[in-house]
Structure formats: C-alpha cells, structure tokens
Amino acid sequence: MELTGAEITVRCLMEEGVEFVFGYPGGAVLNIYDAIFKQDGFKHILVRHEQAAVHAADGYARSTGKVGVALVTSGPGITNAVTGIATAYMDSIPLIVISGQVSTHAIGLDAFQEVDAVGITRPCVKHNFLVKDIKELAATIKKAFYIASTGRPGPVLVDIPKDITSQAFEYVYPATVNMRSYNAGVKGHGGQIKKAAQMLLEAKRPMIYSGGGVVLGNAAPQLVELTRLLGFPCTNTLMGLGAYPATDKQFVGMLGMHGTYEANMAMQHSDVLLAVGARFDDRVIGSPEHFAREARRIIHIDIDPSSIAKRVRVDVPIVGDVAAVLDELIKLIKAAKEPRDEAALSAWWTQIEGWRNLDCLKFDRHSDIIKPQRVIEQLWQVTQGDAFVTTDVGQHQMWAAQFYKFDQPRRWITSGGLGTMGFGLPAAMGVQLAQPGRNVACVTGESSIQMCIQELSTCRQYHIPIKIINLNNRYMGMVRQWQEFFYGNRYAESYMDSLPDFVKLAESYGHVGMKIEKPEDVEAALREAFALKDRLVFMDFITDQTENVFPMVPNGAGISEMILAEEL
Amino acid sequence: MRHIISLLMENEAGALSRVAGLFSARGYNIESLSVAPTEDSTLSRMTIVTRGSEEVIEQIVKQLNKLIDVVKILDLSDGSHIERELMLVKVRAYGKDREEMKRMADIFRGRIIDVTEKTYTIELTGPGAKLDAFIEAIDPAVILETVRTGASGIGRGERILKI
Ligand SMILES: Cc1ncc(C[n+]2csc(CCOP(=O)(O)OP(=O)(O)O)c2C)c(N)n1
C-alpha cells in the first residue's frame, strides 16, 4: 500500500505500540500533524514548550520502561528540545524524538527555520538519523526504536525533511532489525561471574552499591534477592532509588554528595564492593584520589563497557545485562558450600549500626517554621509510600531523595545526570498519563518550577491531576547553600525576588492553589490535596530559608569527609 | 603512548563527524586521522593516531565501539603492524641547494615528482617518524610547503581487520 511519508511515520509509531506523542506543531511537521489528525491509534499531547515535550516523554519512559516519543518542528522546535534530549541522554532514558527538517533541496541553504539538528544533537543522543530518502523512512524508525530501547538505552533523534513527509511510497514495516555495527545483547562472562561469587563469599566488610542501571535493566527483584541472600548492606545512588526497598533494614540509604553517613562510611570502609549498574561518578564517590581504591576489591557489572574502569579501576569487570548477570550470581551463591565468615559480617553490621546511630538526617522537628524535610516525610506518610515522585533540581530534590522512602523502582523520577531545573512538572505529566489514577507528586522549588510553569496549561487541557509540592524558600536554595559554605555568605543572585502569588497563578490556569505557612497545617493540607483525585493542586509551602542539606561532601573531597548537620 | 587505531565504519554521511566529535567532546588527543572507502563500498576504514595513558586508550576504544556506525576496531599498536604515511614537500632548490636536495631525497628514498627552475616537490612515504626525520634533516629555510596524509596502518601477517 502506498502511503505518504507523514502517514508512514504515524503508522510506524502505531506499530511500536506508542500510546502518547508529546509534541508541538510547526511548518516542517504539518504533514505529520495532518496524518495524526486522521488517526486514533495514539493520543497527541500538546505541550506549551518543546523542552516539556521531551521531559514529558521522558517521565512516561522512566515510569513505564517503555520508549517515550516527542515530536517537534525544525529550527527553534528542535533547539528547544535539546535540553530535554540531553537530560534523557545523561540518565540513559529510551526516547524517540522526531523533528521536522526543511525540505531536502533546501538543506544547507540557510532556509527558514533550518538548523543542523543532527549536528546539534550528536553529542547528546545515543544515535541520530537524517532521513534523506522515503524508501528508508520506515526502516529508520524501526532502527531508532530498537537502538533507543536495547543495550544501554538512550534518546534517538529522527530528523525528517518536509518533502519526505509528502512523498508517497509502498509501506512495509520491517519485522526485524539487522545491524552489523550494533550488538545490544551481551551475556556476562561465566568465569568472571564465578570469580565475583567467590569474592563476595569471602568478603568480611562487603557493600552492594547499585545505580540507575538496575532500574533501567528491570533488575530490582534480582538485586533484592541477592542482597537478602548474602545479608549484605546495600546502598542506592540517586538514580537507583527504589531498586532496593528503602524501608528494609539492609538498606543504608543513598550514598554520595548528600548520601547518608552510614552509606558513605560503609562504601569507604568496605573490603569487597559490588557495583551494579552504577558508574562511580563524581557526585557519588567524590574525587577518585580520595576513594582509597587499593583498600578494597571491586566487582563491577554494567551493560556498557565504557562505564567500567572509566573513573575507578576494577578487579572483576562484568559486561552484561544486569538482571541476567545477577541471576547467575544468585545461582552460584545458592549453590556455594563453603562456610562464610558470619562473625566478620556481624561485626561489620555492628560498625554500620554505629554509623547509623549518628542519625545524620536529623532536623529540628519543633521549629515553628515549616521544615522542608518534614514536608517530604509527611508526603511519604500521606501517600503511604506509594506515589510516583518527580523533582526539579536543588535542595528539594535532595530532601525528596533522602526522606521519601521508595520501596519500588520507577517511582522516583529525577534528572540526576544533567540536573535539569524545569524537569519536574513536565515529567510528572508524562508519569501521570502513563499511570492514571495513581498519586503523582512533583517536588519542586520556587525557582525550578518557573522554568516550565507554562505546562500548567497543558495539565488543564488534559486534566492531569498531579500534586505540586513547592518547597518555597525564596532562594535558589542549593546555590545559596554553596554560597553560605564556600563563598563567605555572599548570596550573589540566588535570591528569588518578585515571586508570583502561586495560589492565584494556579487558579488562573484553572487549578487548585494552596498556601501553607505553618508546620501544623502541613499534613492536613497534603491530605486535602491528595483527596482531590481529579484536580491538579499546587501546594506552596513556605519553608525555612536557612535550611541546608546534610550530610554534604564538599566538591572534590572523599566521600567519608562529610559536613554534618550542626548539633541541634 | 602513541597508538594507531584502525576502524571499519558504515560509509554513512556524518560517521566521520561522530568520531571527530567524540574526540573533541571527551578531550582525547588526535594526532592524525585519515579515512577512505574500502573495497566494500558500504564500509570506510579510518586510521586514528592518538596519544594517551593505557586507561585513556582503553576508554577511547570503548567509546569508539559505542558509536552505532562503528563496525569493528583494532588497536594496531597491540601487535605487530605496518604504518605508512605519504608526504609531499615543496622545497626551494637552486644553486648549490639543488644537488643537496636531490641527495637528501635519495637518502630517504623520496621521489622528486615536480621540478621547476627554483623548486622541487618531493614525495616521501614511510612511518610518521621517518617523515619527521626528513623534515629535521633539511634546512627549514628551504621548505616552502608540506602536506601529509596522516598515517594509515595495517596489521602484519594474519592480523586482519575485516568483517
Ligand atoms: C537549567 C538549570 N539552570 C541552573 C541550574 C543550577 N542550579 C542548581 S540548583 C539551583 C537552585 C534551584 O533552586 P530551587 O528550584 O528554588 O530549589 P531549592 O534548591 O531552593 O530547593 C540552580 C540554579 C540548574 N541545575 N539547571
């Protein structure tokens, strides 16, 4: 059957089982929009800014594990989308971004709304394509989905010139992809896995350090099984939260720059470290020089060989699908006959409990100003630990990570790698559309929320009933904190002046607004908001301006060199 | 350490810029890069000469492997290999310099491929170090122009990079 390029594009998306396309029209994609108008296989969500289209597709992908799809026009459409693409790239999120391009004959002539989309996005995509021939359109889209969703996932851009969308060609969607240059499935090396099992069984002060790869690789059940089987302490990175249940006693909290004292100390003092789907990045282990590499043996499992030995040399590298490798490990550990050093393990736990008793996340619970930590704690209680939580970037993000105890993967949706302010609200839209009827909270700050605030309009149009938890400290809190600690209290441009009245703002978009100023009102307000099942509620919590995130590892220090909360 | 990395990649528009972009984005050093299609018109072969510690070279190879267009990689420096580069040098050659230039070209097994009253153009092939040595050996004041292709390399004997 002959179809136009636009129709082929739409058919391919349907073939891939796409439910939502987040997008914004413009000249170069008008043919595609016309084809969308005539179909009912998926729903198009009209955002108010292309950055939000990509973040929303990203939120959809993170919460479901499926590929998110965004559609933007050429020129400013794709440049607006770049922040979203880079955000997804840094966190390895599977996305397809379709961008319109000027017609093939106009490419390179500085045509109206022409930019080199493939060139601009090259450093922040897993791969990208410019479709120059209608014959290749369907196969290219098929490849794009395959590349985005296999191996270490990531965003893939497909740039389609306008003339290609109007030409007609016989439509066949290829059943399979065959690429000699791309091999997604790697099986962990059996010998290495045996070595790893042996090392784990011999450990006296073991530690399991798991990252976003465990969430992306759907390996949380295996992580939990292995950790329980071994009885070892487990920490998650910011990206890995929820992979191991936070309420479990073997969980020692998040590690890293704002990790718990016990997690960072256990990491630093371990003798055998099992790193799973994590990448030893600077926010996690601080400076590699202070990591005391020689003090321990390291096993590292990752699907991406370039993540291994990038910042820290390891003893047992295992390249492979994390879930499959963990399955193998579990088998070996179960079959092992050698007695283990139970005494050493129990002494190690005693040491960890000592660190834990420091209670590094304590804060003033009797303050008459709202403490942001308390808001998150109560959010956790009110939603019974079962909400999907998106965030922006800053102090609120760290408090959400520390105080919302995620017991399941894919509930915690945050921009960890790029640290993109403006991510929270549009990501929450994508999550809520994917999870109708579920509680979705966007924890944000008064500065971040203003970066994509226009999306309140999208939420109104599609009745997206997310709950916005605005921790309003009138400061770019995280910037202010660094200025307080490292710049002699010189608060250069970090005060957020001239804030809008968020209640009125929410109301003007047709939502419910609430302003909460007293600690004793926090819980009731949260209950009231979450009871409004079908409304977006913007909750403006007026919080303590001087509160800081503790513990904190200063930039470039070792992770056991933490600044702790001042004694209360 | 200097490494010569050979790679086969899809002969697609933009493949070269992916490699070049990777090197600049990650701050890897490129001494030279040469690329041309192979006997199989769907494949290009690229030779990259780079320098770095063992860890950096390991990352370079891994990162190159990650590029979707890259089909296969071989670090030629891991084993015995042959390296060749072509250089064209235009030199001032008159009076007593003329004979001397001819002699130098002969010593380095160069060929004079263009002659005018005042100049010679010399063609020289060999490993990069030999070409460097030639430049060192002649008087810098007589060099008018040089152009080099960058190194190409191939493994010795049964060491073959093919898909
Ligand atoms: C797009 C973008 N610009 C700048 C930054 C740098 N930055 C990191 S945190 C932060 C302050 C965030 O303030 P707010 O949203 O009020 O959150 P708080 O830290 O107060 O909780 C800034 C400016 C960033 N992460 N993203």
PDB file of C-alpha atoms in Angstrom, chain A residues 309-453:
ATOM      1  CA  ALA A 309      37.145   1.441  34.568  1.00  0.00           C
ATOM      2  CA  LYS A 310      36.237   4.966  33.461  1.00  0.00           C
ATOM      3  CA  ARG A 311      36.891   6.675  36.794  1.00  0.00           C
ATOM      4  CA  VAL A 312      37.908   3.772  39.003  1.00  0.00           C
ATOM      5  CA  ARG A 313      39.862   0.670  38.056  1.00  0.00           C
ATOM      6  CA  VAL A 314      38.066  -2.544  38.992  1.00  0.00           C
ATOM      7  CA  ASP A 315      39.182  -6.081  39.785  1.00  0.00           C
ATOM      8  CA  VAL A 316      36.321  -8.054  38.265  1.00  0.00           C
ATOM      9  CA  PRO A 317      34.643  -6.297  35.348  1.00  0.00           C
ATOM     10  CA  ILE A 318      31.492  -7.997  34.076  1.00  0.00           C
ATOM     11  CA  VAL A 319      29.908  -6.597  30.942  1.00  0.00           C
ATOM     12  CA  GLY A 320      26.369  -7.782  30.504  1.00  0.00           C
ATOM     13  CA  ASP A 321      22.695  -7.377  31.115  1.00  0.00           C
ATOM     14  CA  VAL A 322      22.458  -6.666  34.830  1.00  0.00           C
ATOM     15  CA  ALA A 323      19.415  -8.859  35.509  1.00  0.00           C
ATOM     16  CA  ALA A 324      20.915 -11.857  33.727  1.00  0.00           C
ATOM     17  CA  VAL A 325      24.262 -11.499  35.485  1.00  0.00           C
ATOM     18  CA  LEU A 326      22.577 -11.183  38.885  1.00  0.00           C
ATOM     19  CA  ASP A 327      20.522 -14.302  38.140  1.00  0.00           C
ATOM     20  CA  GLU A 328      23.753 -16.193  37.524  1.00  0.00           C
ATOM     21  CA  LEU A 329      25.310 -14.826  40.681  1.00  0.00           C
ATOM     22  CA  ILE A 330      22.283 -15.824  42.736  1.00  0.00           C
ATOM     23  CA  LYS A 331      22.532 -19.388  41.409  1.00  0.00           C
ATOM     24  CA  LEU A 332      26.198 -19.620  42.318  1.00  0.00           C
ATOM     25  CA  ILE A 333      25.728 -18.172  45.791  1.00  0.00           C
ATOM     26  CA  LYS A 334      22.844 -20.544  46.489  1.00  0.00           C
ATOM     27  CA  ALA A 335      24.944 -23.498  45.402  1.00  0.00           C
ATOM     28  CA  ALA A 336      28.020 -22.459  47.383  1.00  0.00           C
ATOM     29  CA  LYS A 337      29.076 -24.889  50.094  1.00  0.00           C
ATOM     30  CA  GLU A 338      31.943 -23.058  51.802  1.00  0.00           C
ATOM     31  CA  PRO A 339      31.133 -21.669  55.236  1.00  0.00           C
ATOM     32  CA  ARG A 340      31.099 -17.877  55.299  1.00  0.00           C
ATOM     33  CA  ASP A 341      32.682 -15.636  57.861  1.00  0.00           C
ATOM     34  CA  GLU A 342      29.495 -14.860  59.792  1.00  0.00           C
ATOM     35  CA  ALA A 343      31.425 -13.313  62.653  1.00  0.00           C
ATOM     36  CA  ALA A 344      33.090 -10.790  60.376  1.00  0.00           C
ATOM     37  CA  LEU A 345      29.787  -9.899  58.753  1.00  0.00           C
ATOM     38  CA  SER A 346      28.119  -9.388  62.080  1.00  0.00           C
ATOM     39  CA  ALA A 347      30.996  -7.213  63.311  1.00  0.00           C
ATOM     40  CA  TRP A 348      30.641  -5.195  60.106  1.00  0.00           C
ATOM     41  CA  TRP A 349      26.947  -4.700  60.749  1.00  0.00           C
ATOM     42  CA  THR A 350      27.715  -3.555  64.292  1.00  0.00           C
ATOM     43  CA  GLN A 351      30.063  -0.969  62.868  1.00  0.00           C
ATOM     44  CA  ILE A 352      27.425   0.155  60.364  1.00  0.00           C
ATOM     45  CA  GLU A 353      24.781   0.406  63.093  1.00  0.00           C
ATOM     46  CA  GLY A 354      27.174   2.653  64.980  1.00  0.00           C
ATOM     47  CA  TRP A 355      27.379   4.974  61.990  1.00  0.00           C
ATOM     48  CA  ARG A 356      23.629   4.770  61.534  1.00  0.00           C
ATOM     49  CA  ASN A 357      23.077   5.789  65.167  1.00  0.00           C
ATOM     50  CA  LEU A 358      24.576   9.153  64.367  1.00  0.00           C
ATOM     51  CA  ASP A 359      21.186   9.857  62.751  1.00  0.00           C
ATOM     52  CA  CYS A 360      22.706  12.056  60.066  1.00  0.00           C
ATOM     53  CA  LEU A 361      19.340  13.100  58.624  1.00  0.00           C
ATOM     54  CA  LYS A 362      18.069  14.618  61.866  1.00  0.00           C
ATOM     55  CA  PHE A 363      16.462  18.038  61.714  1.00  0.00           C
ATOM     56  CA  ASP A 364      14.612  20.324  64.072  1.00  0.00           C
ATOM     57  CA  ARG A 365      11.157  18.856  64.466  1.00  0.00           C
ATOM     58  CA  HIS A 366       9.942  21.568  66.815  1.00  0.00           C
ATOM     59  CA  SER A 367      10.579  24.586  64.651  1.00  0.00           C
ATOM     60  CA  ASP A 368       7.682  26.973  64.151  1.00  0.00           C
ATOM     61  CA  ILE A 369       8.736  27.482  60.553  1.00  0.00           C
ATOM     62  CA  ILE A 370       7.980  24.673  58.095  1.00  0.00           C
ATOM     63  CA  LYS A 371      10.999  22.410  57.658  1.00  0.00           C
ATOM     64  CA  PRO A 372      11.212  21.066  54.114  1.00  0.00           C
ATOM     65  CA  GLN A 373      12.319  17.639  55.353  1.00  0.00           C
ATOM     66  CA  ARG A 374       9.108  17.356  57.358  1.00  0.00           C
ATOM     67  CA  VAL A 375       7.001  18.125  54.296  1.00  0.00           C
ATOM     68  CA  ILE A 376       8.605  15.228  52.412  1.00  0.00           C
ATOM     69  CA  GLU A 377       8.243  12.894  55.385  1.00  0.00           C
ATOM     70  CA  GLN A 378       4.580  13.727  55.577  1.00  0.00           C
ATOM     71  CA  LEU A 379       4.181  13.406  51.838  1.00  0.00           C
ATOM     72  CA  TRP A 380       5.549   9.891  52.224  1.00  0.00           C
ATOM     73  CA  GLN A 381       3.104   9.138  55.016  1.00  0.00           C
ATOM     74  CA  VAL A 382       0.076  10.638  53.334  1.00  0.00           C
ATOM     75  CA  THR A 383       0.747   8.799  50.068  1.00  0.00           C
ATOM     76  CA  GLN A 384       1.642   5.632  52.021  1.00  0.00           C
ATOM     77  CA  GLY A 385       4.966   5.475  50.272  1.00  0.00           C
ATOM     78  CA  ASP A 386       3.221   4.582  47.063  1.00  0.00           C
ATOM     79  CA  ALA A 387       3.399   7.773  44.990  1.00  0.00           C
ATOM     80  CA  PHE A 388       5.374   8.500  41.857  1.00  0.00           C
ATOM     81  CA  VAL A 389       7.593  11.439  42.722  1.00  0.00           C
ATOM     82  CA  THR A 390       9.227  13.698  40.156  1.00  0.00           C
ATOM     83  CA  THR A 391      11.531  16.534  41.130  1.00  0.00           C
ATOM     84  CA  ASP A 392      13.348  19.532  39.860  1.00  0.00           C
ATOM     85  CA  VAL A 393      16.910  20.272  40.876  1.00  0.00           C
ATOM     86  CA  GLY A 394      18.229  21.707  44.095  1.00  0.00           C
ATOM     87  CA  GLN A 395      17.818  21.189  47.813  1.00  0.00           C
ATOM     88  CA  HIS A 396      14.237  19.984  47.446  1.00  0.00           C
ATOM     89  CA  GLN A 397      15.479  17.215  45.142  1.00  0.00           C
ATOM     90  CA  MET A 398      17.961  16.004  47.741  1.00  0.00           C
ATOM     91  CA  TRP A 399      15.423  16.144  50.558  1.00  0.00           C
ATOM     92  CA  ALA A 400      12.965  14.204  48.437  1.00  0.00           C
ATOM     93  CA  ALA A 401      15.685  11.590  47.797  1.00  0.00           C
ATOM     94  CA  GLN A 402      16.573  11.395  51.482  1.00  0.00           C
ATOM     95  CA  PHE A 403      13.135  11.474  53.067  1.00  0.00           C
ATOM     96  CA  TYR A 404      10.758   9.774  50.663  1.00  0.00           C
ATOM     97  CA  LYS A 405      11.410   6.092  51.197  1.00  0.00           C
ATOM     98  CA  PHE A 406      10.958   4.444  47.837  1.00  0.00           C
ATOM     99  CA  ASP A 407      10.236   0.759  48.076  1.00  0.00           C
ATOM    100  CA  GLN A 408       9.800   0.139  44.361  1.00  0.00           C
ATOM    101  CA  PRO A 409      11.720   1.061  41.240  1.00  0.00           C
ATOM    102  CA  ARG A 410      10.411   3.547  38.647  1.00  0.00           C
ATOM    103  CA  ARG A 411       8.664   5.622  41.327  1.00  0.00           C
ATOM    104  CA  TRP A 412      11.465   8.135  41.670  1.00  0.00           C
ATOM    105  CA  ILE A 413      11.779  10.311  38.577  1.00  0.00           C
ATOM    106  CA  THR A 414      14.603  12.838  38.727  1.00  0.00           C
ATOM    107  CA  SER A 415      17.192  14.408  36.459  1.00  0.00           C
ATOM    108  CA  GLY A 416      20.362  13.065  38.027  1.00  0.00           C
ATOM    109  CA  GLY A 417      22.972  13.311  35.300  1.00  0.00           C
ATOM    110  CA  LEU A 418      22.228  16.668  33.730  1.00  0.00           C
ATOM    111  CA  GLY A 419      20.489  18.184  36.764  1.00  0.00           C
ATOM    112  CA  THR A 420      17.871  19.993  34.727  1.00  0.00           C
ATOM    113  CA  MET A 421      15.749  22.576  36.508  1.00  0.00           C
ATOM    114  CA  GLY A 422      12.363  22.597  34.792  1.00  0.00           C
ATOM    115  CA  PHE A 423      12.201  18.802  34.521  1.00  0.00           C
ATOM    116  CA  GLY A 424       9.760  18.103  37.344  1.00  0.00           C
ATOM    117  CA  LEU A 425       6.439  19.431  36.102  1.00  0.00           C
ATOM    118  CA  PRO A 426       6.534  18.160  32.509  1.00  0.00           C
ATOM    119  CA  ALA A 427       7.989  14.821  33.651  1.00  0.00           C
ATOM    120  CA  ALA A 428       5.092  14.497  36.104  1.00  0.00           C
ATOM    121  CA  MET A 429       2.655  14.990  33.225  1.00  0.00           C
ATOM    122  CA  GLY A 430       4.175  12.069  31.362  1.00  0.00           C
ATOM    123  CA  VAL A 431       4.127   9.938  34.506  1.00  0.00           C
ATOM    124  CA  GLN A 432       0.510  10.749  35.321  1.00  0.00           C
ATOM    125  CA  LEU A 433      -0.656   9.985  31.773  1.00  0.00           C
ATOM    126  CA  ALA A 434       1.114   6.640  31.988  1.00  0.00           C
ATOM    127  CA  GLN A 435      -0.279   5.952  35.460  1.00  0.00           C
ATOM    128  CA  PRO A 436      -3.880   7.102  35.503  1.00  0.00           C
ATOM    129  CA  GLY A 437      -5.483   7.059  38.939  1.00  0.00           C
ATOM    130  CA  ARG A 438      -2.124   6.879  40.749  1.00  0.00           C
ATOM    131  CA  ASN A 439      -0.707   9.544  43.035  1.00  0.00           C
ATOM    132  CA  VAL A 440       1.902  11.622  41.222  1.00  0.00           C
ATOM    133  CA  ALA A 441       3.734  14.347  43.123  1.00  0.00           C
ATOM    134  CA  CYS A 442       6.139  16.889  41.701  1.00  0.00           C
ATOM    135  CA  VAL A 443       8.508  18.089  44.413  1.00  0.00           C
ATOM    136  CA  THR A 444       9.963  21.388  43.318  1.00  0.00           C
ATOM    137  CA  GLY A 445      11.337  24.748  44.375  1.00  0.00           C
ATOM    138  CA  GLU A 446      10.041  28.195  43.602  1.00  0.00           C
ATOM    139  CA  SER A 447      12.942  28.776  41.185  1.00  0.00           C
ATOM    140  CA  SER A 448      12.811  25.491  39.284  1.00  0.00           C
ATOM    141  CA  ILE A 449       9.066  25.462  38.864  1.00  0.00           C
ATOM    142  CA  GLN A 450       9.231  28.745  36.990  1.00  0.00           C
ATOM    143  CA  MET A 451      11.371  27.182  34.280  1.00  0.00           C
ATOM    144  CA  CYS A 452       8.464  25.180  32.819  1.00  0.00           C
ATOM    145  CA  ILE A 453       5.495  26.747  34.612  1.00  0.00           C
TER     146      ILE A 453
END
